[in-house]
Amino acid sequence: MESEQEKKVAAPSPKKGLFIRTYGCQMNEYDSQKLYKILEKEYQPVDAPEKADLVLINTCSVREKPEQKLYSMLGEMKGLRRERPGMMIGVCGCVAQQEGDKIVKAGRGVDFVFGTHNLSLVPSLIQLRKQGAPPQVAVNYRDEWEELPLGFAESDPTRHGQTAHITAFISISRGCNKNCTYCIVPTTRGPEVSRAADEIEREVRIAVHRGSKEIVLLGQTVNSYGLDLSPRLSFVKLLDRIAAIPGVERIRFISPHPQEVRKDFIDFVVSNPKVCHHIHMPLQSGSDRILRLMRRNYRRSKYLSIIEQLRSRVPDMAITTDIIVGFPGETEQDFRETLEVMDIVRFENTFSYAFSARPGTAAAAMGESMTQEEKLERLQVLQARQEKITDEKLASWVGRETEVLIDNYNRFHENCFQGRIPQNFMVNFVKPFEGLSLGALARVRIVDRKRFTLIAEPLS
Ligand code: SF4
């Protein structure tokens, strides 16, 4: 019979708590998911820093005041550290890549800093600190893909609720070669590096095995995938391989760059039944003069021609975009040209921002040409116009039949589901219906709309 002592030896030691605060884009979300996976043998996710033995802050330097956010969070951690001796703090993401050892030298109790290409080093950085080494810094670029454990941690609080695994976000490239004058990404994430197609395919298969129905491919300029691979493999060829995987029901990708859009891309997107009819393609400005100053490498006519090619073949192809207002030197005329493009394209949605200079970028050296109030006024005009268009687009769906991928519960109606149509509008069911389940692709009729969402009933 097994002795008491043997039983004690066999019992696994309880896992420690890991809390990750993630700022910024889907790329950072993906990295946080990978960090949970890398550390899952020793750590389990917890939902608050107060319960954590290790806190990682995954930073973003694209939006405003990232360093302030980082240092204010580090300030909050100070008190916690006193209450939880032995707790460690690590900083990663774009601010970590940019600031490196400055973060450690700031004396805010950071145990280690690691860059966007150094995620796999985290276990050894933790180990070194446990052994009494001084605070560690690892922010080296790699010119090859850093392969991380495949799949995601089983219990991952960054996936927003119990059902979010139905959509799997999978990174296919890292960094960017474009050097837009306002953007810090090429500095913080380095030149573009594509991931091997076999590894991407393996990760997709694992996601499908875990129940994912929709695959979202991530890359800064996702459609320039593969240009650095030898032999080269185009983004379209990669899409084709993923579409052939049994169990993949839907494919999306963020974000294609207009300069890299070619005929084979358009042909594939409009004709492959698994590719959702929604493209998020950043415009940034409708004025050629401003696009040149932004170093965006395409002109308004090229952008409009892509939309025309897509919508002439798929009239309800949803297009969403990013727009910056108040770029240095933007005149009233430039701004009007952006509004004109909005009226021509009639985007389903726009993510718009007032220009704010990122230190270290070429645009920061151009100097501001408008006050903040003037920028915000333009932003309000643009957003009001978009709201009207979005509302009209939502209204146009009422009465139509379409397909919804059910990916979560409706927070406001008990036992009801929510999901998305291929065009990415969110759909709510406001009554429980027999035969619906999480992960199902349901044929529905859109019966109403709210401010930002559609209301659907299943077709019997
Ligand atoms: S394409 Fe331009 S905006 Fe996008 S990541 Fe690259 S440099 Fe930044």
CSV table of C-alpha atoms and ligand atoms in Angstrom, one decimal:
chain,number,residue,atom,x,y,z
A,1,MET,CA,0.0,0.0,0.0
A,2,GLU,CA,1.2,3.5,-0.8
A,3,SER,CA,2.6,5.3,2.4
A,4,GLU,CA,1.4,8.7,3.5
A,5,GLN,CA,4.9,10.0,2.8
A,6,GLU,CA,4.8,8.7,-0.8
A,7,LYS,CA,1.5,10.3,-1.3
A,8,LYS,CA,2.9,13.6,-0.2
A,9,VAL,CA,5.9,13.3,-2.7
A,10,ALA,CA,3.5,12.5,-5.5
A,11,ALA,CA,1.2,15.5,-5.0
A,12,PRO,CA,2.0,18.2,-7.5
A,13,SER,CA,3.1,21.5,-6.0
A,14,PRO,CA,0.4,24.2,-6.4
A,15,LYS,CA,0.9,26.6,-9.2
A,16,LYS,CA,1.8,30.2,-8.6
A,17,GLY,CA,-0.4,33.0,-9.8
A,18,LEU,CA,0.4,34.9,-13.0
A,19,PHE,CA,-1.3,38.2,-13.9
A,20,ILE,CA,-0.7,39.9,-17.3
A,21,ARG,CA,-1.9,43.4,-18.0
A,22,THR,CA,-2.0,43.8,-21.8
A,23,TYR,CA,-2.1,47.2,-23.6
A,24,GLY,CA,-2.4,47.8,-27.3
A,25,CYS,CA,-3.1,45.7,-30.3
A,26,GLN,CA,-4.0,42.1,-31.2
A,27,MET,CA,-0.3,41.4,-31.6
A,28,ASN,CA,0.2,42.2,-27.9
A,29,GLU,CA,-2.9,40.1,-27.0
A,30,TYR,CA,-1.3,37.2,-28.9
A,31,ASP,CA,2.0,37.6,-27.1
A,32,SER,CA,0.2,37.6,-23.7
A,33,GLN,CA,-1.5,34.4,-24.7
A,34,LYS,CA,1.9,32.9,-25.6
A,35,LEU,CA,3.3,34.0,-22.2
A,36,TYR,CA,0.5,32.2,-20.4
A,37,LYS,CA,1.4,29.1,-22.4
A,38,ILE,CA,5.2,29.4,-21.9
A,39,LEU,CA,4.7,29.7,-18.1
A,40,GLU,CA,1.8,27.3,-17.7
A,41,LYS,CA,3.9,24.5,-16.0
A,42,GLU,CA,4.7,26.8,-13.1
A,43,TYR,CA,2.0,29.5,-13.1
A,44,GLN,CA,-1.7,29.7,-13.5
A,45,PRO,CA,-3.6,32.8,-14.6
A,46,VAL,CA,-5.2,34.9,-11.9
A,47,ASP,CA,-7.6,37.7,-12.5
A,48,ALA,CA,-6.0,40.4,-10.3
A,49,PRO,CA,-2.4,41.5,-9.5
A,50,GLU,CA,-3.3,41.1,-5.8
A,51,LYS,CA,-3.5,37.3,-6.3
A,52,ALA,CA,-0.3,37.1,-8.4
A,53,ASP,CA,3.2,35.9,-7.7
A,54,LEU,CA,4.3,37.2,-11.1
A,55,VAL,CA,2.9,40.3,-12.8
A,56,LEU,CA,3.8,41.0,-16.5
A,57,ILE,CA,3.0,44.3,-18.0
A,58,ASN,CA,2.8,44.0,-21.8
A,59,THR,CA,3.2,47.6,-23.0
A,60,CYS,CA,2.2,49.5,-26.2
A,61,SER,CA,3.9,52.6,-27.6
A,62,VAL,CA,1.4,53.3,-30.4
A,63,ARG,CA,-1.2,55.1,-28.3
A,64,GLU,CA,-0.8,58.1,-26.1
A,65,LYS,CA,1.3,58.3,-22.9
A,66,PRO,CA,2.4,54.6,-22.8
A,67,GLU,CA,5.3,55.2,-20.4
A,68,GLN,CA,3.1,57.1,-18.0
A,69,LYS,CA,0.7,54.2,-18.0
A,70,LEU,CA,3.6,51.8,-17.3
A,71,TYR,CA,5.0,53.9,-14.5
A,72,SER,CA,1.7,54.5,-12.9
A,73,MET,CA,1.1,50.7,-12.9
A,74,LEU,CA,4.5,50.2,-11.4
A,75,GLY,CA,3.6,52.7,-8.7
A,76,GLU,CA,0.5,50.6,-7.9
A,77,MET,CA,2.7,47.5,-7.7
A,78,LYS,CA,5.0,49.0,-5.1
A,79,GLY,CA,2.5,48.7,-2.3
A,80,LEU,CA,1.5,45.2,-3.4
A,81,ARG,CA,5.1,44.1,-3.4
A,82,ARG,CA,5.4,45.0,0.2
A,83,GLU,CA,2.3,42.8,1.0
A,84,ARG,CA,3.5,39.9,-1.1
A,85,PRO,CA,7.2,39.4,-0.6
A,86,GLY,CA,8.7,37.4,-3.4
A,87,MET,CA,6.3,38.7,-6.0
A,88,MET,CA,8.1,39.5,-9.3
A,89,ILE,CA,7.4,42.1,-11.9
A,90,GLY,CA,8.4,41.9,-15.6
A,91,VAL,CA,7.9,44.4,-18.4
A,92,CYS,CA,7.6,43.5,-22.0
A,93,GLY,CA,6.1,44.8,-25.3
A,94,CYS,CA,7.0,47.8,-27.4
A,95,VAL,CA,7.9,50.2,-24.5
A,96,ALA,CA,10.2,47.5,-23.1
A,97,GLN,CA,11.8,47.1,-26.5
A,98,GLN,CA,12.3,50.8,-26.8
A,99,GLU,CA,13.4,51.7,-23.3
A,100,GLY,CA,15.3,48.6,-22.3
A,101,ASP,CA,17.5,49.1,-19.2
A,102,LYS,CA,16.1,52.6,-18.6
A,103,ILE,CA,13.0,50.8,-17.1
A,104,VAL,CA,15.2,48.8,-14.7
A,105,LYS,CA,17.3,51.9,-13.9
A,106,ALA,CA,14.2,53.9,-13.0
A,107,GLY,CA,14.2,52.0,-9.7
A,108,ARG,CA,10.6,51.0,-9.7
A,109,GLY,CA,11.2,47.4,-8.6
A,110,VAL,CA,11.1,45.8,-12.0
A,111,ASP,CA,12.8,42.3,-11.9
A,112,PHE,CA,13.2,41.9,-15.7
A,113,VAL,CA,12.5,43.6,-19.0
A,114,PHE,CA,12.2,41.6,-22.3
A,115,GLY,CA,11.6,42.7,-25.8
A,116,THR,CA,9.1,41.7,-28.5
A,117,HIS,CA,11.5,39.1,-29.9
A,118,ASN,CA,12.5,37.5,-26.6
A,119,LEU,CA,9.4,35.9,-25.1
A,120,SER,CA,10.9,32.5,-24.9
A,121,LEU,CA,13.6,33.8,-22.5
A,122,VAL,CA,11.1,34.6,-19.7
A,123,PRO,CA,11.6,31.3,-17.8
A,124,SER,CA,15.3,31.8,-17.6
A,125,LEU,CA,15.0,35.5,-16.6
A,126,ILE,CA,12.7,34.4,-13.7
A,127,GLN,CA,15.2,31.7,-12.8
A,128,LEU,CA,18.1,34.1,-12.7
A,129,ARG,CA,16.2,36.5,-10.5
A,130,LYS,CA,15.3,33.6,-8.1
A,131,GLN,CA,19.0,32.8,-7.9
A,132,GLY,CA,19.8,36.3,-6.8
A,133,ALA,CA,21.0,37.8,-10.1
A,134,PRO,CA,20.5,41.6,-10.6
A,135,PRO,CA,17.4,42.8,-12.6
A,136,GLN,CA,17.7,41.4,-16.2
A,137,VAL,CA,17.2,43.0,-19.6
A,138,ALA,CA,16.8,41.1,-22.8
A,139,VAL,CA,15.8,43.2,-25.8
A,140,ASN,CA,17.6,41.8,-28.8
A,141,TYR,CA,16.1,41.6,-32.2
A,142,ARG,CA,16.1,38.3,-34.1
A,143,ASP,CA,16.1,38.1,-37.8
A,144,GLU,CA,14.3,34.8,-37.7
A,145,TRP,CA,10.9,33.8,-36.3
A,146,GLU,CA,11.0,33.1,-32.5
A,147,GLU,CA,9.0,29.9,-32.4
A,148,LEU,CA,7.0,29.6,-29.2
A,149,PRO,CA,5.0,26.7,-27.8
A,150,LEU,CA,2.1,25.9,-30.1
A,151,GLY,CA,-1.5,26.5,-28.9
A,152,PHE,CA,-2.6,28.6,-26.0
A,153,ALA,CA,-2.9,28.0,-22.3
A,154,GLU,CA,-6.0,26.1,-21.3
A,155,SER,CA,-7.4,28.8,-19.0
A,156,ASP,CA,-6.5,32.1,-20.4
A,157,PRO,CA,-8.2,35.2,-19.0
A,158,THR,CA,-7.0,37.4,-22.0
A,159,ARG,CA,-9.5,35.4,-24.2
A,160,HIS,CA,-12.4,37.4,-22.7
A,161,GLY,CA,-14.6,34.8,-21.2
A,162,GLN,CA,-15.2,31.1,-21.5
A,163,THR,CA,-16.2,31.0,-25.1
A,164,ALA,CA,-13.6,33.2,-26.9
A,165,HIS,CA,-11.6,30.2,-28.0
A,166,ILE,CA,-14.1,29.9,-30.9
A,167,THR,CA,-12.0,32.5,-32.6
A,168,ALA,CA,-8.3,31.9,-32.6
A,169,PHE,CA,-5.8,34.7,-33.3
A,170,ILE,CA,-2.7,33.4,-34.9
A,171,SER,CA,0.4,35.5,-35.6
A,172,ILE,CA,2.0,34.9,-39.1
A,173,SER,CA,4.5,37.7,-39.2
A,174,ARG,CA,6.2,40.2,-36.9
A,175,GLY,CA,7.7,43.7,-37.5
A,176,CYS,CA,7.2,45.9,-40.5
A,177,ASN,CA,9.3,47.2,-43.4
A,178,LYS,CA,7.1,50.1,-44.3
A,179,ASN,CA,8.4,53.0,-42.1
A,180,CYS,CA,5.3,55.2,-42.2
A,181,THR,CA,6.5,58.5,-40.7
A,182,TYR,CA,4.1,58.5,-37.8
A,183,CYS,CA,4.6,54.9,-36.7
A,184,ILE,CA,6.9,53.5,-34.0
A,185,VAL,CA,6.3,49.8,-34.9
A,186,PRO,CA,9.4,49.4,-37.2
A,187,THR,CA,11.5,50.6,-34.3
A,188,THR,CA,9.9,48.5,-31.6
A,189,ARG,CA,9.2,45.4,-33.5
A,190,GLY,CA,12.0,45.5,-36.1
A,191,PRO,CA,11.9,44.5,-39.7
A,192,GLU,CA,9.3,42.1,-41.0
A,193,VAL,CA,9.9,38.4,-40.2
A,194,SER,CA,7.5,35.8,-41.6
A,195,ARG,CA,6.7,32.6,-39.7
A,196,ALA,CA,7.2,29.2,-41.4
A,197,ALA,CA,3.9,28.1,-43.0
A,198,ASP,CA,4.2,24.6,-41.5
A,199,GLU,CA,4.2,26.1,-38.0
A,200,ILE,CA,1.3,28.3,-38.7
A,201,GLU,CA,-0.6,25.4,-40.1
A,202,ARG,CA,0.2,23.2,-37.0
A,203,GLU,CA,-1.1,26.0,-34.7
A,204,VAL,CA,-4.3,26.3,-36.8
A,205,ARG,CA,-4.8,22.5,-36.5
A,206,ILE,CA,-4.3,22.7,-32.7
A,207,ALA,CA,-6.8,25.6,-32.5
A,208,VAL,CA,-9.4,23.6,-34.5
A,209,HIS,CA,-8.8,20.6,-32.3
A,210,ARG,CA,-9.6,22.8,-29.3
A,211,GLY,CA,-12.9,23.9,-30.9
A,212,SER,CA,-11.9,27.1,-32.8
A,213,LYS,CA,-14.1,27.7,-35.8
A,214,GLU,CA,-12.7,31.0,-37.0
A,215,ILE,CA,-9.0,31.8,-37.6
A,216,VAL,CA,-7.8,35.4,-37.5
A,217,LEU,CA,-4.3,35.8,-39.0
A,218,LEU,CA,-2.3,38.6,-37.5
A,219,GLY,CA,0.5,40.7,-39.1
A,220,GLN,CA,1.4,44.4,-39.2
A,221,THR,CA,1.1,44.2,-43.0
A,222,VAL,CA,-0.4,40.8,-43.1
A,223,ASN,CA,-0.5,40.5,-46.9
A,224,SER,CA,3.2,41.1,-47.3
A,225,TYR,CA,3.7,37.7,-45.6
A,226,GLY,CA,6.3,35.4,-47.0
A,227,LEU,CA,8.4,37.9,-49.0
A,228,ASP,CA,11.3,37.2,-46.7
A,229,LEU,CA,10.9,33.4,-46.8
A,230,SER,CA,13.1,31.2,-49.0
A,231,PRO,CA,11.5,29.9,-51.1
A,232,ARG,CA,9.0,32.7,-51.1
A,233,LEU,CA,5.4,31.9,-50.2
A,234,SER,CA,2.7,34.4,-50.9
A,235,PHE,CA,0.0,35.4,-48.4
A,236,VAL,CA,-2.6,34.0,-50.8
A,237,LYS,CA,-0.9,30.6,-50.9
A,238,LEU,CA,-0.9,30.6,-47.1
A,239,LEU,CA,-4.6,31.5,-47.1
A,240,ASP,CA,-5.2,28.6,-49.5
A,241,ARG,CA,-3.4,26.2,-47.2
A,242,ILE,CA,-5.3,27.3,-44.1
A,243,ALA,CA,-8.6,27.2,-46.0
A,244,ALA,CA,-7.9,23.5,-46.8
A,245,ILE,CA,-7.7,22.5,-43.2
A,246,PRO,CA,-10.8,20.5,-42.1
A,247,GLY,CA,-12.7,22.3,-39.4
A,248,VAL,CA,-11.7,25.8,-40.3
A,249,GLU,CA,-15.0,27.5,-41.0
A,250,ARG,CA,-14.0,31.1,-41.3
A,251,ILE,CA,-10.9,33.0,-42.0
A,252,ARG,CA,-10.2,36.7,-41.2
A,253,PHE,CA,-6.9,38.6,-41.3
A,254,ILE,CA,-5.6,42.0,-39.9
A,255,SER,CA,-4.5,44.2,-41.6
A,256,PRO,CA,-3.7,44.2,-45.3
A,257,HIS,CA,-1.7,47.1,-46.6
A,258,PRO,CA,-3.1,48.7,-49.8
A,259,GLN,CA,0.4,48.7,-51.5
A,260,GLU,CA,0.6,44.9,-51.3
A,261,VAL,CA,-2.9,44.2,-52.6
A,262,ARG,CA,-2.7,42.4,-56.0
A,263,LYS,CA,-5.1,40.6,-58.3
A,264,ASP,CA,-4.5,37.1,-56.8
A,265,PHE,CA,-5.4,38.5,-53.4
A,266,ILE,CA,-8.7,40.1,-54.6
A,267,ASP,CA,-9.6,36.9,-56.6
A,268,PHE,CA,-9.1,34.7,-53.5
A,269,VAL,CA,-10.9,37.0,-51.1
A,270,VAL,CA,-14.0,37.3,-53.2
A,271,SER,CA,-14.1,33.6,-54.2
A,272,ASN,CA,-13.0,31.4,-51.3
A,273,PRO,CA,-16.1,30.5,-49.2
A,274,LYS,CA,-14.2,30.5,-46.0
A,275,VAL,CA,-12.8,34.0,-46.2
A,276,CYS,CA,-15.2,36.4,-44.5
A,277,HIS,CA,-16.4,39.2,-46.6
A,278,HIS,CA,-14.8,41.9,-44.4
A,279,ILE,CA,-11.5,43.6,-45.0
A,280,HIS,CA,-10.0,46.0,-42.5
A,281,MET,CA,-7.7,48.1,-44.7
A,282,PRO,CA,-6.1,51.3,-43.2
A,283,LEU,CA,-6.7,54.4,-45.3
A,284,GLN,CA,-5.1,56.9,-42.9
A,285,SER,CA,-5.9,59.9,-45.2
A,286,GLY,CA,-7.8,60.6,-48.3
A,287,SER,CA,-5.4,63.3,-49.4
A,288,ASP,CA,-2.4,62.3,-51.6
A,289,ARG,CA,-0.4,65.1,-50.2
A,290,ILE,CA,-0.8,63.8,-46.7
A,291,LEU,CA,-0.3,60.2,-47.8
A,292,ARG,CA,3.0,61.3,-49.2
A,293,LEU,CA,4.0,63.0,-46.0
A,294,MET,CA,2.9,59.9,-44.1
A,295,ARG,CA,5.1,57.8,-46.5
A,296,ARG,CA,2.1,55.5,-47.1
A,297,ASN,CA,3.4,54.3,-50.6
A,298,TYR,CA,-0.1,54.3,-52.2
A,299,ARG,CA,-2.4,57.0,-53.4
A,300,ARG,CA,-6.1,57.6,-53.0
A,301,SER,CA,-6.8,56.2,-56.5
A,302,LYS,CA,-5.1,52.9,-55.7
A,303,TYR,CA,-7.1,52.6,-52.5
A,304,LEU,CA,-10.4,53.4,-54.3
A,305,SER,CA,-9.5,51.0,-57.1
A,306,ILE,CA,-9.1,48.1,-54.6
A,307,ILE,CA,-12.5,48.9,-53.1
A,308,GLU,CA,-14.0,49.0,-56.6
A,309,GLN,CA,-12.6,45.6,-57.5
A,310,LEU,CA,-13.8,44.0,-54.3
A,311,ARG,CA,-17.3,45.6,-54.3
A,312,SER,CA,-18.0,45.1,-58.0
A,313,ARG,CA,-17.7,41.4,-57.3
A,314,VAL,CA,-19.1,41.2,-53.8
A,315,PRO,CA,-21.4,44.2,-53.3
A,316,ASP,CA,-21.8,43.6,-49.5
A,317,MET,CA,-18.1,43.3,-48.9
A,318,ALA,CA,-17.6,45.1,-45.6
A,319,ILE,CA,-14.7,47.6,-45.4
A,320,THR,CA,-13.4,49.1,-42.2
A,321,THR,CA,-10.5,51.4,-41.9
A,322,ASP,CA,-8.1,53.5,-39.7
A,323,ILE,CA,-7.9,57.2,-40.2
A,324,ILE,CA,-5.6,59.8,-38.6
A,325,VAL,CA,-6.8,63.4,-38.5
A,326,GLY,CA,-4.6,66.4,-37.9
A,327,PHE,CA,-1.4,65.0,-39.3
A,328,PRO,CA,1.3,67.8,-39.5
A,329,GLY,CA,0.4,70.1,-42.4
A,330,GLU,CA,-3.2,68.7,-42.9
A,331,THR,CA,-5.2,71.6,-44.4
A,332,GLU,CA,-9.0,72.0,-44.5
A,333,GLN,CA,-8.8,70.8,-48.2
A,334,ASP,CA,-6.8,67.6,-47.2
A,335,PHE,CA,-9.4,66.9,-44.5
A,336,ARG,CA,-12.3,67.4,-47.0
A,337,GLU,CA,-10.6,64.9,-49.3
A,338,THR,CA,-10.6,62.3,-46.5
A,339,LEU,CA,-14.3,62.9,-45.9
A,340,GLU,CA,-14.8,62.5,-49.7
A,341,VAL,CA,-13.2,59.1,-49.6
A,342,MET,CA,-15.5,58.2,-46.7
A,343,ASP,CA,-18.5,59.2,-48.8
A,344,ILE,CA,-17.3,57.1,-51.7
A,345,VAL,CA,-16.3,54.0,-49.8
A,346,ARG,CA,-19.0,54.2,-47.1
A,347,PHE,CA,-17.0,52.2,-44.6
A,348,GLU,CA,-18.9,49.9,-42.3
A,349,ASN,CA,-16.8,51.3,-39.5
A,350,THR,CA,-13.8,53.6,-39.0
A,351,PHE,CA,-11.2,53.7,-36.2
A,352,SER,CA,-10.2,57.3,-36.1
A,353,TYR,CA,-7.6,59.1,-34.1
A,354,ALA,CA,-6.3,62.7,-33.6
A,355,PHE,CA,-2.6,62.7,-34.6
A,356,SER,CA,-0.3,62.5,-31.6
A,357,ALA,CA,3.5,62.5,-32.2
A,358,ARG,CA,5.4,59.4,-31.1
A,359,PRO,CA,8.9,60.3,-30.0
A,360,GLY,CA,11.5,59.0,-32.3
A,361,THR,CA,9.3,59.0,-35.4
A,362,ALA,CA,9.9,61.2,-38.5
A,363,ALA,CA,6.4,62.8,-38.0
A,364,ALA,CA,7.4,64.0,-34.5
A,365,ALA,CA,10.1,66.1,-36.1
A,366,MET,CA,7.7,67.7,-38.5
A,367,GLY,CA,6.1,69.8,-35.7
A,368,GLU,CA,2.4,70.2,-35.0
A,369,SER,CA,0.4,72.5,-37.4
A,370,MET,CA,-2.9,72.5,-35.5
A,371,THR,CA,-4.0,72.9,-31.9
A,372,GLN,CA,-5.5,69.9,-30.1
A,373,GLU,CA,-8.9,71.6,-30.2
A,374,GLU,CA,-8.8,71.9,-34.0
A,375,LYS,CA,-7.8,68.3,-34.3
A,376,LEU,CA,-10.7,67.2,-32.0
A,377,GLU,CA,-13.2,69.3,-34.0
A,378,ARG,CA,-12.2,67.5,-37.2
A,379,LEU,CA,-12.3,64.2,-35.4
A,380,GLN,CA,-15.9,64.9,-34.3
A,381,VAL,CA,-17.0,65.8,-37.8
A,382,LEU,CA,-15.5,62.6,-39.2
A,383,GLN,CA,-16.9,60.4,-36.4
A,384,ALA,CA,-20.4,61.9,-36.8
A,385,ARG,CA,-20.3,61.2,-40.5
A,386,GLN,CA,-19.1,57.6,-39.9
A,387,GLU,CA,-21.9,57.0,-37.2
A,388,LYS,CA,-24.5,58.0,-39.8
A,389,ILE,CA,-23.0,55.6,-42.4
A,390,THR,CA,-22.7,52.8,-39.9
A,391,ASP,CA,-26.3,53.3,-38.9
A,392,GLU,CA,-27.5,53.1,-42.5
A,393,LYS,CA,-25.4,50.0,-43.1
A,394,LEU,CA,-26.9,48.3,-40.1
A,395,ALA,CA,-30.4,49.3,-41.2
A,396,SER,CA,-29.7,47.8,-44.6
A,397,TRP,CA,-29.3,44.3,-43.0
A,398,VAL,CA,-32.8,44.3,-41.4
A,399,GLY,CA,-34.9,41.7,-43.2
A,400,ARG,CA,-32.0,39.9,-44.8
A,401,GLU,CA,-30.8,36.3,-44.3
A,402,THR,CA,-27.3,35.6,-43.4
A,403,GLU,CA,-25.0,33.3,-41.3
A,404,VAL,CA,-23.9,33.9,-37.7
A,405,LEU,CA,-21.0,32.2,-35.9
A,406,ILE,CA,-22.2,32.0,-32.4
A,407,ASP,CA,-19.3,32.8,-30.2
A,408,ASN,CA,-20.6,33.9,-26.8
A,409,TYR,CA,-23.6,34.5,-24.5
A,410,ASN,CA,-25.6,37.7,-24.7
A,411,ARG,CA,-24.6,39.6,-21.5
A,412,PHE,CA,-28.0,41.2,-21.2
A,413,HIS,CA,-30.4,38.4,-22.0
A,414,GLU,CA,-30.2,35.2,-20.0
A,415,ASN,CA,-29.7,32.0,-22.1
A,416,CYS,CA,-29.3,33.9,-25.3
A,417,PHE,CA,-26.3,33.9,-27.6
A,418,GLN,CA,-24.4,36.4,-29.6
A,419,GLY,CA,-22.1,36.1,-32.6
A,420,ARG,CA,-21.0,37.8,-35.8
A,421,ILE,CA,-22.0,37.8,-39.4
A,422,PRO,CA,-19.2,37.5,-42.0
A,423,GLN,CA,-19.2,41.3,-42.4
A,424,ASN,CA,-18.2,41.4,-38.8
A,425,PHE,CA,-21.3,43.2,-37.4
A,426,MET,CA,-22.2,41.8,-34.0
A,427,VAL,CA,-25.5,40.0,-33.8
A,428,ASN,CA,-27.6,39.4,-30.6
A,429,PHE,CA,-30.3,36.9,-30.0
A,430,VAL,CA,-32.8,38.3,-27.6
A,431,LYS,CA,-34.8,35.1,-27.0
A,432,PRO,CA,-33.5,31.6,-26.3
A,433,PHE,CA,-33.9,29.4,-29.4
A,434,GLU,CA,-33.8,25.6,-29.6
A,435,GLY,CA,-31.0,24.2,-31.6
A,436,LEU,CA,-28.5,27.0,-31.1
A,437,SER,CA,-25.2,26.3,-29.4
A,438,LEU,CA,-21.8,27.9,-28.9
A,439,GLY,CA,-19.6,27.5,-31.9
A,440,ALA,CA,-22.5,26.8,-34.3
A,441,LEU,CA,-22.9,28.5,-37.6
A,442,ALA,CA,-26.5,29.4,-37.8
A,443,ARG,CA,-28.6,30.6,-40.7
A,444,VAL,CA,-30.6,33.6,-39.4
A,445,ARG,CA,-32.9,36.4,-40.4
A,446,ILE,CA,-31.9,39.9,-39.2
A,447,VAL,CA,-35.1,41.3,-37.6
A,448,ASP,CA,-33.9,44.5,-36.0
A,449,ARG,CA,-31.0,46.7,-35.2
A,450,LYS,CA,-29.7,48.6,-32.2
A,451,ARG,CA,-27.1,51.4,-32.2
A,452,PHE,CA,-24.1,49.2,-33.0
A,453,THR,CA,-25.5,45.7,-33.3
A,454,LEU,CA,-28.1,43.6,-35.2
A,455,ILE,CA,-30.9,41.4,-33.7
A,456,ALA,CA,-31.4,38.0,-35.3
A,457,GLU,CA,-33.7,35.0,-35.2
A,458,PRO,CA,-32.7,31.6,-36.5
A,459,LEU,CA,-34.3,30.3,-39.7
A,460,SER,CA,-36.1,27.2,-39.0
B,1,SF4,S1,2.5,49.8,-42.3
B,1,SF4,FE1,3.1,51.8,-41.4
B,1,SF4,S2,1.6,52.0,-39.8
B,1,SF4,FE2,1.5,49.9,-40.3
B,1,SF4,S3,3.0,49.0,-38.9
B,1,SF4,FE3,4.1,49.4,-40.7
B,1,SF4,S4,5.0,51.4,-40.4
B,1,SF4,FE4,3.4,51.1,-38.9
